Coordinates of C-alpha atoms (C1' of nucleotides) in Angstrom, one line a residue:
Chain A
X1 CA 34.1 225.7 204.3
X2 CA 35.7 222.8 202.1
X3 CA 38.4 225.6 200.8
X4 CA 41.4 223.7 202.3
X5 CA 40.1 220.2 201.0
X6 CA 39.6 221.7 197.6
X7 CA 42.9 222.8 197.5
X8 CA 44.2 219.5 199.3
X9 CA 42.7 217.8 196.1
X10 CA 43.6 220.5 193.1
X11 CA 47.4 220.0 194.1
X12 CA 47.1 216.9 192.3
X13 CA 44.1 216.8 189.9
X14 CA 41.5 219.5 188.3
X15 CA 38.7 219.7 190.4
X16 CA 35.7 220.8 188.6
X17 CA 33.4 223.7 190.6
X18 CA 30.2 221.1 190.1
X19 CA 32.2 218.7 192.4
X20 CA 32.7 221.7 195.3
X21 CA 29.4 222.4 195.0
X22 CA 28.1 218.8 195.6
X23 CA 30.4 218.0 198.5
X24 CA 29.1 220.6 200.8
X25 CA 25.5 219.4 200.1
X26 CA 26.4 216.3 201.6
X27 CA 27.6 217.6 205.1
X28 CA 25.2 216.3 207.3
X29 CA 26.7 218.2 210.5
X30 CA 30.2 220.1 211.8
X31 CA 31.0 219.6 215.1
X32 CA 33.4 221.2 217.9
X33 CA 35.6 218.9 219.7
X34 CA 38.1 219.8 222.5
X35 CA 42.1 218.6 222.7
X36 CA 43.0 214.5 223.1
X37 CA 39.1 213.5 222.3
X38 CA 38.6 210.3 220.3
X39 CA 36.6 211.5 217.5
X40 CA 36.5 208.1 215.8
X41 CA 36.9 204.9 217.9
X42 CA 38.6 201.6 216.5
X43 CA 36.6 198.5 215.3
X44 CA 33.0 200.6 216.1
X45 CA 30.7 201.0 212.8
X46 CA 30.8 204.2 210.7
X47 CA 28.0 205.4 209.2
X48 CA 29.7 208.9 208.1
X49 CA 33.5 210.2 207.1
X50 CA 35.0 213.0 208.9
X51 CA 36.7 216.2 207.2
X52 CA 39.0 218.3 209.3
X53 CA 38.1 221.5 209.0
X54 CA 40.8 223.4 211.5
X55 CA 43.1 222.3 213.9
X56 CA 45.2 219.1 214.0
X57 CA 44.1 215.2 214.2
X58 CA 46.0 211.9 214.2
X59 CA 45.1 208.7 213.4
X60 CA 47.3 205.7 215.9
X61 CA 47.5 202.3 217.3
X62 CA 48.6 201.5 220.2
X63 CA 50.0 198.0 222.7
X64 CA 48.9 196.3 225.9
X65 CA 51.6 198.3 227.9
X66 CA 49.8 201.7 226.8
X67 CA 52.8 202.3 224.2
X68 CA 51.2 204.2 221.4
X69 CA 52.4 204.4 217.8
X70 CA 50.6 207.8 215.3
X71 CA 50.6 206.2 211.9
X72 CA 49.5 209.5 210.0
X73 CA 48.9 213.4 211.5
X74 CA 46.0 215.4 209.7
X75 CA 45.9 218.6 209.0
X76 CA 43.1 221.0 207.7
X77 CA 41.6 219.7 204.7
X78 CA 42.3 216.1 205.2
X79 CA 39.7 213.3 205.7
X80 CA 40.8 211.5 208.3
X81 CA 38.6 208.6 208.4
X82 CA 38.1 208.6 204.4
X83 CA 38.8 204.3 204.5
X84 CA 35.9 203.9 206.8
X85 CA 33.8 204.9 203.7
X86 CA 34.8 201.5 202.6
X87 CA 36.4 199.6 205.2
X88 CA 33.2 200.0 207.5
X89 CA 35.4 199.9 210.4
X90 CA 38.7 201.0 211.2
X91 CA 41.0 199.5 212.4
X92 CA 42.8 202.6 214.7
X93 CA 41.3 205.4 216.9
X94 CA 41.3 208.7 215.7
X95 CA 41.9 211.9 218.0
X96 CA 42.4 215.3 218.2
X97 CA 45.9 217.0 219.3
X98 CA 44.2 220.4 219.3
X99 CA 40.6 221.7 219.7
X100 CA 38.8 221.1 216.1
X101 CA 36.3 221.7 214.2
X102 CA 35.4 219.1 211.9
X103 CA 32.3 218.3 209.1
X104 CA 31.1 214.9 208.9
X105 CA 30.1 213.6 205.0
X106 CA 27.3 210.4 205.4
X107 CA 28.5 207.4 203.5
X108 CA 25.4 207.1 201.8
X109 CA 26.2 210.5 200.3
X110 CA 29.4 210.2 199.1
X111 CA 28.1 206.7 197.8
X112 CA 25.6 208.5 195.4
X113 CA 27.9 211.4 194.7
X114 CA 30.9 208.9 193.7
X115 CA 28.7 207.3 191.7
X116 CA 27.3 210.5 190.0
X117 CA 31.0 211.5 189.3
X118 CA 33.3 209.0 188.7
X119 CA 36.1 211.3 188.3
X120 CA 35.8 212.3 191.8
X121 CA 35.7 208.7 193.2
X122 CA 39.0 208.1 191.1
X123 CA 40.2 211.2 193.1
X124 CA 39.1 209.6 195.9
X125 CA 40.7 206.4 195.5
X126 CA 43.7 208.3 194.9
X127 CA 43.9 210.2 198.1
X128 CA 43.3 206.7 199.5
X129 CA 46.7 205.4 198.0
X130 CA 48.0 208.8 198.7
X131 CA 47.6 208.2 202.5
X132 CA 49.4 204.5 201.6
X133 CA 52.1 206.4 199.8
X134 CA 52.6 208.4 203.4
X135 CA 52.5 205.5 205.8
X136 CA 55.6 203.4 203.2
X137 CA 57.6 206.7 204.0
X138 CA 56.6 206.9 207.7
X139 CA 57.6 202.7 207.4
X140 CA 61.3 203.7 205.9
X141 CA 61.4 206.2 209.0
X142 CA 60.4 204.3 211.8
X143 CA 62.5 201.2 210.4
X144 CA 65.8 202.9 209.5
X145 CA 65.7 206.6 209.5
X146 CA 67.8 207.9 212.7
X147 CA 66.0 210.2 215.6
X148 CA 67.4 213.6 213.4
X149 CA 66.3 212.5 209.9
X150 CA 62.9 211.4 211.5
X151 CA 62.3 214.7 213.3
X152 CA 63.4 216.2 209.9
X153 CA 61.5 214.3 208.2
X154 CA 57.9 214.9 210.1
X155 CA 59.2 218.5 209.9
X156 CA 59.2 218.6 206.1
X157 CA 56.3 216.9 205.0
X158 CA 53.9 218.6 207.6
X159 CA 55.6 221.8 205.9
X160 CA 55.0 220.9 202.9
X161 CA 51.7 219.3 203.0
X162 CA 50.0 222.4 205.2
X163 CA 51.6 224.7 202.7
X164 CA 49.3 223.8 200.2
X165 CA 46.5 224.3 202.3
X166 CA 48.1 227.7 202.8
X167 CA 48.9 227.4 206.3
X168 CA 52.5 227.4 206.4
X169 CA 55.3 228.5 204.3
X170 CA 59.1 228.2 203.9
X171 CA 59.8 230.4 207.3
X172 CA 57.6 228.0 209.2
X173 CA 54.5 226.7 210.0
X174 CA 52.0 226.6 213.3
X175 CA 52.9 223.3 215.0
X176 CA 51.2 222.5 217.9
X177 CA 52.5 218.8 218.6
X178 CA 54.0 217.9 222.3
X179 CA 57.1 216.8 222.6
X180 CA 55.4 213.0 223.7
X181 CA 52.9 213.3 221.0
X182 CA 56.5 214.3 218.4
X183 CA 57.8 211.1 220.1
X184 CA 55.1 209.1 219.3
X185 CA 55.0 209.7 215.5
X186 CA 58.3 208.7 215.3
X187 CA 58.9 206.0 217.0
X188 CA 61.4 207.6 220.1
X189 CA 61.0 208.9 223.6
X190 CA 59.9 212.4 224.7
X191 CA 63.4 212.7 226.6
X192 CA 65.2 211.8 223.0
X193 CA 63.0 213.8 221.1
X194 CA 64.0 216.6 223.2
X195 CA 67.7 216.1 223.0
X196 CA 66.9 215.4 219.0
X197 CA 65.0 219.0 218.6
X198 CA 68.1 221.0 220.4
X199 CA 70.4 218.8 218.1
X200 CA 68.0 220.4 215.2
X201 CA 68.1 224.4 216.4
X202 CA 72.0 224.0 217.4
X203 CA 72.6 223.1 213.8
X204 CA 70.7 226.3 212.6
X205 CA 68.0 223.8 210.9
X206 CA 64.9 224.2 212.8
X207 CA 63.5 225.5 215.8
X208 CA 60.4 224.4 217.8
X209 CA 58.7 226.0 220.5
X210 CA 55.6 226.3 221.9
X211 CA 53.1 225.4 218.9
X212 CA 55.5 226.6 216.3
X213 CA 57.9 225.2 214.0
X214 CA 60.2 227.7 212.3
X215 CA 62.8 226.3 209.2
X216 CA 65.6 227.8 209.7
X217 CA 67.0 226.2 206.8
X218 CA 65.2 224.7 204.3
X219 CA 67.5 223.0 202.4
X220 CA 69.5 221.5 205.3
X221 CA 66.7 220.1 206.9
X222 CA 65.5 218.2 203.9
X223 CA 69.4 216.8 203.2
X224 CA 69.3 215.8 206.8
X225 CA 66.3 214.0 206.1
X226 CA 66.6 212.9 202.7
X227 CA 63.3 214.6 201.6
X228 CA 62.0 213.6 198.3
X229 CA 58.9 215.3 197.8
X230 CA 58.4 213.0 194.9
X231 CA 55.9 210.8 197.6
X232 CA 53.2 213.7 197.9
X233 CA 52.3 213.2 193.9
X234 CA 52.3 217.1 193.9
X235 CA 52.2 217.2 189.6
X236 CA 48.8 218.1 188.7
X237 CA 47.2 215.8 186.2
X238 CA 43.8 213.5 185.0
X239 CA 43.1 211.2 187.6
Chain B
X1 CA 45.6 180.9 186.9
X2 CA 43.4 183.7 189.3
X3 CA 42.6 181.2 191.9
X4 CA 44.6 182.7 194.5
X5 CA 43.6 186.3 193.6
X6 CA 39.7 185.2 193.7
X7 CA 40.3 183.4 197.0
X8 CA 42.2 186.9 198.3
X9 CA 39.1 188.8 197.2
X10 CA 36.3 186.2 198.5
X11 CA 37.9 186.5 201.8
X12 CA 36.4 189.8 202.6
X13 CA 33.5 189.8 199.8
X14 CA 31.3 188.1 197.7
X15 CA 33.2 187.6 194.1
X16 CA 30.9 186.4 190.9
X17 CA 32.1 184.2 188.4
X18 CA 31.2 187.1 185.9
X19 CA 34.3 189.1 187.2
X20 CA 36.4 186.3 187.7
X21 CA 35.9 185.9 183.9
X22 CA 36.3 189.3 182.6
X23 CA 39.7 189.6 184.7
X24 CA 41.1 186.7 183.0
X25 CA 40.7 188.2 180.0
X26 CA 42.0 191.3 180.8
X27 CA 46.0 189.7 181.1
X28 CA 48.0 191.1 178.6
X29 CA 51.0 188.8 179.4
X30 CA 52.7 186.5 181.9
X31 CA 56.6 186.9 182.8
X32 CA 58.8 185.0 184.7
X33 CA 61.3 186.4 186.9
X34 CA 64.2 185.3 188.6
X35 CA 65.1 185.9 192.5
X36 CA 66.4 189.6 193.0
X37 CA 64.8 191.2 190.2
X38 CA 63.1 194.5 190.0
X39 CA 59.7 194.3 188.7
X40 CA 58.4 197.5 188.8
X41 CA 61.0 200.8 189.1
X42 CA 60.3 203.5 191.2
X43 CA 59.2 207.0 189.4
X44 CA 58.5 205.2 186.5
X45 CA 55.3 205.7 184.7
X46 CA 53.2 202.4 184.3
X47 CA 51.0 201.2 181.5
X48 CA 49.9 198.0 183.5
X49 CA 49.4 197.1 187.5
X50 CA 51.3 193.5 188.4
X51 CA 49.4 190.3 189.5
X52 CA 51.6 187.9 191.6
X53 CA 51.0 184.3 190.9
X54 CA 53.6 182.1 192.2
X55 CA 56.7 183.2 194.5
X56 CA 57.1 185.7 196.9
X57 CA 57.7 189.5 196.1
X58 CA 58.1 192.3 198.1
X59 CA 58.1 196.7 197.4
X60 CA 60.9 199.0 199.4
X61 CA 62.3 201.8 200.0
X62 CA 66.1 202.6 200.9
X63 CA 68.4 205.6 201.5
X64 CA 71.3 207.3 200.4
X65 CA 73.8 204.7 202.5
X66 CA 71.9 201.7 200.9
X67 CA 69.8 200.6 204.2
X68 CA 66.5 199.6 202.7
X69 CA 63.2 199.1 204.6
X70 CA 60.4 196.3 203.0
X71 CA 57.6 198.2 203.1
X72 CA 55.6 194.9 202.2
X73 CA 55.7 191.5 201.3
X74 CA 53.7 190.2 199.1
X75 CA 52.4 186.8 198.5
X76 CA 50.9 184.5 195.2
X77 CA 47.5 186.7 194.4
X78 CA 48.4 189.9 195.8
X79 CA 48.4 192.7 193.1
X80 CA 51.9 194.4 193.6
X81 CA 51.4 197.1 192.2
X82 CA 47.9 197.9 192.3
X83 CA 48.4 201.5 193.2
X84 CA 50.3 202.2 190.2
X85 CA 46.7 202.4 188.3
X86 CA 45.8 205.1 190.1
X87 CA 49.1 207.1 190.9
X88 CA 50.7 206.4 187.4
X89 CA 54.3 205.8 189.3
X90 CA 55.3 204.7 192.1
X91 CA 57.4 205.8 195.1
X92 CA 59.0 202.9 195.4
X93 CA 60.7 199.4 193.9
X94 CA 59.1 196.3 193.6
X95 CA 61.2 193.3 193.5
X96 CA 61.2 189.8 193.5
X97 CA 61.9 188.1 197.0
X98 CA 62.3 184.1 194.9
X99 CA 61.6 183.4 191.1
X100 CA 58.2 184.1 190.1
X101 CA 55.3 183.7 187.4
X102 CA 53.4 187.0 187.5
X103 CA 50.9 187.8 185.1
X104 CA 50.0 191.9 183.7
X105 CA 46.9 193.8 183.5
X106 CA 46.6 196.8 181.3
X107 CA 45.9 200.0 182.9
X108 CA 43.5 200.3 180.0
X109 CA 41.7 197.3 180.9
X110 CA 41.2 197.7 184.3
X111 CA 39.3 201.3 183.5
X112 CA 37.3 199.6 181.1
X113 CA 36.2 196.8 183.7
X114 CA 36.2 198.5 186.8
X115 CA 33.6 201.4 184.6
X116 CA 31.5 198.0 183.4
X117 CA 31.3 196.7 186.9
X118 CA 31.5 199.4 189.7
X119 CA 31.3 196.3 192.9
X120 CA 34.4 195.5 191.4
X121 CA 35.8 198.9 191.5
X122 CA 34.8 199.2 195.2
X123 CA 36.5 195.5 195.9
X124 CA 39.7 197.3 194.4
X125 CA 39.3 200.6 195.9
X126 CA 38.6 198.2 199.3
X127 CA 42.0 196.1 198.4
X128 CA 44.1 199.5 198.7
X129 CA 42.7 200.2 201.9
X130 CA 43.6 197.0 202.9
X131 CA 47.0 197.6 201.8
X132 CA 46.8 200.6 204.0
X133 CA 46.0 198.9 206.9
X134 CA 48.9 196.4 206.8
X135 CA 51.3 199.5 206.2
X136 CA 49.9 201.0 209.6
X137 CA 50.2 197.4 211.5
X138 CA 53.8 197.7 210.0
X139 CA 54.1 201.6 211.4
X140 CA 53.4 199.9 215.1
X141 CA 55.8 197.3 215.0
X142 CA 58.6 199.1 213.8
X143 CA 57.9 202.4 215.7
X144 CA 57.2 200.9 219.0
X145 CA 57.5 196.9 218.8
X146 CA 60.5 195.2 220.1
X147 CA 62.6 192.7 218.2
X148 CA 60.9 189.5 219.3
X149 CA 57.4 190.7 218.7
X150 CA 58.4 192.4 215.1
X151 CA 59.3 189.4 213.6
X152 CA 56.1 187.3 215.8
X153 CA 54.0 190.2 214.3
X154 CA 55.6 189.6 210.6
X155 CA 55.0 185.4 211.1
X156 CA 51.7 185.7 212.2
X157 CA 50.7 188.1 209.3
X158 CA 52.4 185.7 206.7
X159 CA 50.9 182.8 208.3
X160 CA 47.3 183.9 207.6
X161 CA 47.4 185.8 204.4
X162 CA 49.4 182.3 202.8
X163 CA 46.7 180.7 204.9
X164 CA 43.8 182.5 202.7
X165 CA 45.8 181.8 199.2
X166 CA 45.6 178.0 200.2
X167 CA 49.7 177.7 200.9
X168 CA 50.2 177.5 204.9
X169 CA 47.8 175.8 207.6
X170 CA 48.5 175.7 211.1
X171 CA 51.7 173.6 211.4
X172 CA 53.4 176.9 209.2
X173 CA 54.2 178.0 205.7
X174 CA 57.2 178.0 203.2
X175 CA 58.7 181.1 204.2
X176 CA 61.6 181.9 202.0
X177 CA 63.4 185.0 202.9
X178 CA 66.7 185.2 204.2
X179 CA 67.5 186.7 207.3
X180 CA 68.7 190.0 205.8
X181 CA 65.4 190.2 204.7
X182 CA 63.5 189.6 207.4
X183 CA 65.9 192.7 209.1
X184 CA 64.6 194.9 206.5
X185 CA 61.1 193.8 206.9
X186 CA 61.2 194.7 210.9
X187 CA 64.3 197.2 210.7
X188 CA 66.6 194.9 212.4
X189 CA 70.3 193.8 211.3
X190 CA 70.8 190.5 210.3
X191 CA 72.4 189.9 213.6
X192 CA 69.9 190.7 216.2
X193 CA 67.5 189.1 213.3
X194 CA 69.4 185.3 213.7
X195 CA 69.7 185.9 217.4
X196 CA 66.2 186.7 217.7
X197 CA 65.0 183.8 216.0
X198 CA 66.9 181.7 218.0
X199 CA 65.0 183.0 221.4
X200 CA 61.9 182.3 219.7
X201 CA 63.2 178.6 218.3
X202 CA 64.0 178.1 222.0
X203 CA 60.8 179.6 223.7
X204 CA 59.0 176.6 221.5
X205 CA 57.1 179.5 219.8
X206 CA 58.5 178.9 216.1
X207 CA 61.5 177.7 214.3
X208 CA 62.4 179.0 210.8
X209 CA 65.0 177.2 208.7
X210 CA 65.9 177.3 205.2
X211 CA 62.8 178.2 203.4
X212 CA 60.2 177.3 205.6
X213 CA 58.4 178.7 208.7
X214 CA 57.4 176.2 211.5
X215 CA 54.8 177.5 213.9
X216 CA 55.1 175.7 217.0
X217 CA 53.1 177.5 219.1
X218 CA 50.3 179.7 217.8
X219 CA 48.8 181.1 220.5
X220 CA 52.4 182.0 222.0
X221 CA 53.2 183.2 218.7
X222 CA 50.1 185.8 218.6
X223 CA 50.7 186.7 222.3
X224 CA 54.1 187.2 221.6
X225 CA 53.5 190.0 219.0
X226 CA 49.7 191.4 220.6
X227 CA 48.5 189.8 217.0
X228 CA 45.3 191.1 216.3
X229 CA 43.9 190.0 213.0
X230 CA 40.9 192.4 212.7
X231 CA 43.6 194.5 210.6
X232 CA 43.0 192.4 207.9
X233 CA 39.7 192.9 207.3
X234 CA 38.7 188.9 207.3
X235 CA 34.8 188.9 207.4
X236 CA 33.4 188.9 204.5
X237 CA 30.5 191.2 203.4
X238 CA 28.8 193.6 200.5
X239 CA 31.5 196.5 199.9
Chain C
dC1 C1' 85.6 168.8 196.0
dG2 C1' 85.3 173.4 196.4
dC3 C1' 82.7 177.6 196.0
dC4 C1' 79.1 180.8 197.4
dC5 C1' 75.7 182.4 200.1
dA6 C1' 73.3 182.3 204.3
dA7 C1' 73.4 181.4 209.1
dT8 C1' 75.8 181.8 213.4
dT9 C1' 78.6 183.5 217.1
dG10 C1' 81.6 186.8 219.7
dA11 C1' 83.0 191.2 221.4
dA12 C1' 82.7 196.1 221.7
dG13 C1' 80.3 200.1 221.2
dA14 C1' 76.4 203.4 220.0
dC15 C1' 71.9 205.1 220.0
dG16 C1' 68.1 205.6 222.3
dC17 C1' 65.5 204.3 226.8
dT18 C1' 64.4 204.6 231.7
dC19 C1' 64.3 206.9 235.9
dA20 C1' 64.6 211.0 238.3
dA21 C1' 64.7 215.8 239.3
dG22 C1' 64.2 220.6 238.3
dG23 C1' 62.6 224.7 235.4
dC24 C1' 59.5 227.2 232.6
dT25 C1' 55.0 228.8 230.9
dT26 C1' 50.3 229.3 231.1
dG27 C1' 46.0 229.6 233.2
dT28 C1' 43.2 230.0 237.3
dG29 C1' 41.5 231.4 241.6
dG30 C1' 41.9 234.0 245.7
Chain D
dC1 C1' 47.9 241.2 241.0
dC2 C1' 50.0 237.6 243.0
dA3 C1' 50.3 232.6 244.3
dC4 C1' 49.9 228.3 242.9
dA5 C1' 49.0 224.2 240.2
dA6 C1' 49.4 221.7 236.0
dG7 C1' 51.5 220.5 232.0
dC8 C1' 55.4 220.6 229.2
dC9 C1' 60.2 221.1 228.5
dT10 C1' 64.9 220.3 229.9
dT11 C1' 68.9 218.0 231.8
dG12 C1' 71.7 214.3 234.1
dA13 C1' 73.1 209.6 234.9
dG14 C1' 73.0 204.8 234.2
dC15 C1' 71.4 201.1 231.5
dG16 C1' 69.8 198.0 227.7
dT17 C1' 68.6 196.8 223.1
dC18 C1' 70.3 196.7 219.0
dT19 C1' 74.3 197.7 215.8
dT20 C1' 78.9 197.2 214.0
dC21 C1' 82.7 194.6 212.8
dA22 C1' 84.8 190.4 212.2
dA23 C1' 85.4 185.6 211.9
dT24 C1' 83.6 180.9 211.5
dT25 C1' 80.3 177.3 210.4
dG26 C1' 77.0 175.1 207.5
dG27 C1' 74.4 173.7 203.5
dG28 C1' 73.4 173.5 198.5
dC29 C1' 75.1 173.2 194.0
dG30 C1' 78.1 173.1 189.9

DNA sequence: CGCCCAATTGAAGACGCTCAAGGCTTGTGG
DNA sequence: CCACAAGCCTTGAGCGTCTTCAATTGGGCG
């Protein structure tokens, strides 16, 4: 069940078998959840983390007038409430873009296991500053990428990042983001997002459609968005 | 000379004198920098995380044409590089914002005291979730904030975190970045920055002049930008 | 006094937004 | 099996926020 999370976490450190093994004693439950549910509601108590198993999550904030702003898009593999382990509360809503099926991990748990393995909470803290790492480059986007390089830009790190959890790979990837929901990772309008995504498959880059994104051209799409990989922290090493 | 960092930390838990102590004597060093420096190098491998003590500092990222986006700023004891101990380098600069006196911890060190006292470890791991959150808060305002309430957003922010460290109150703060600056903070020009400032100078909600930020209006000032300070974690409690 | 950097202002233009309408796909029910 | 509804995608037209380019003003410091 935690294959995708195990190999979310060996694309940057060795992760030992005893650590798999004690991890999936500590699901206390999985769960089903349709499409747009909040799974995680802002400023409420959290008593457990939540794993994504399958399907895709995001994690956003939003103003008075209903304007909503995803700061980070989860795919299988991915905690997506890990700071609430420590924060308590968050300070977001978390939702589902597709149906899921998630396992939830009781704090208490991963309190004693942390504490039984250090090495594991230092690859825990890592992911933590991994997930900072992703919202700096979502910041340089939103602040001074333009609508192409920020498309691209989503395009190549979802690409890269559900590659290693061996659901995507250079032709493409399953992508089942709306054109809105596209829109609201990156800061623009549905109706420019559109415009943006034909600018995109006119230039032989990329195509989407319906719940797929196909690279057309790898290269060009990460020169159009000035892609440095370099953020992920891909090398494998000692945490 | 850890006042300010203790006061950071006591604001959202319980700090004993004990680990006040054993930081101290972790310092390896203090430097002074002038204005415009980089600190800490991007892609570098680091032997030591960064403790700011007096000035202001800040971390970005830029593109290929130069157009750089603050990804945060940081004030007298924030760690500014905190996340180096953990990811070995960084994916961005760090760079002094005014002349500063900052004082260096020894990867080493912090292993060794973070092992000894694992509350302390959590406070840390805590700290970069922190840092998290004010990257997401960031996300929102530059994704889906307009001018006026970016840079009501960033003054608000400023005003209570220099609030915490003991260096602004109610009536405002010394603010010292420059106008270019406070454009790459929000991702605005300089231009729509001055003109900006001037609507909120003339709506009686702040002025800012030469170094230092005048609050005229808080309550305006919050409204203005939807402020909502339970990002920052303020209440204090066990972690 | 004069230099330098930051702040300020004006004018024109671009990128992205808003509003509005129409088209396509998918699923559902008769 | 077809009709229809719902949701998403697509396109057009006009507008607004913010940018770009350029020039001027102001303040601090040697």
């Amino acid at each position: 069940m935690l294959e995708r999370h195990i190999l979310k976490l060996q694309a940057r450190a060795p992760v030992l078998a005893e650590y798999e093994q004690a991890l999936g004693e500590l699901i206390s439950e999985t769960r089903d959840y349709a499409a747009d549910q909040i799974v995680v509601p802002a400023y409420v108590e959290q008593v457990h983390s939540t794993l994504l198993l399958e399907g895709f999550m995001c994690r956003y904030k939003d103003l008075a007038d209903g304007r909503r702003q995803i700061t980070q898009v989860h795919v299988p593999g991915d905690f997506v409430d890990l700071h609430s382990f420590t924060l308590k509360y968050l300070d977001q809503d978390v939702m589902t873009l597709t149906p899921v099926k998630v396992a939830l991990f009781p704090h208490e748990g991963l309190r004693q296991v942390t504490e039984r393995y250090p090495a594991l909470a230092r690859i825990y803290w890592f992911n933590t500053n991994l997930d900072a790492a992703i919202h700096r480059e979502w910041e340089l986007s939103l602040g001074r990428r333009k609508a192409r390089a920020r498309i691209a830009m989503l395009l190549s790190e979802l690409q890269v990042r559900l590659g290693i959890v061996g659901l995507g790979d250079d032709a493409g990837f399953d992508f089942p983001l709306t054109q809105v929901e596209i829109g609201e990772c990156t800061g623009l309008t549905n109706v420019h997002v559109n415009r943006t995504v034909r600018e995109l498959r006119e230039a032989g880059v990329a195509e989407l459609r319906r719940g797929r994104a196909d690279i057309l051209d790898k290269a060009a799409l990460w020169r159009e968005a000035e892609f440095d990989p370099r953020y992920l922290y891909l090398q494998k090493r000692e945490r």
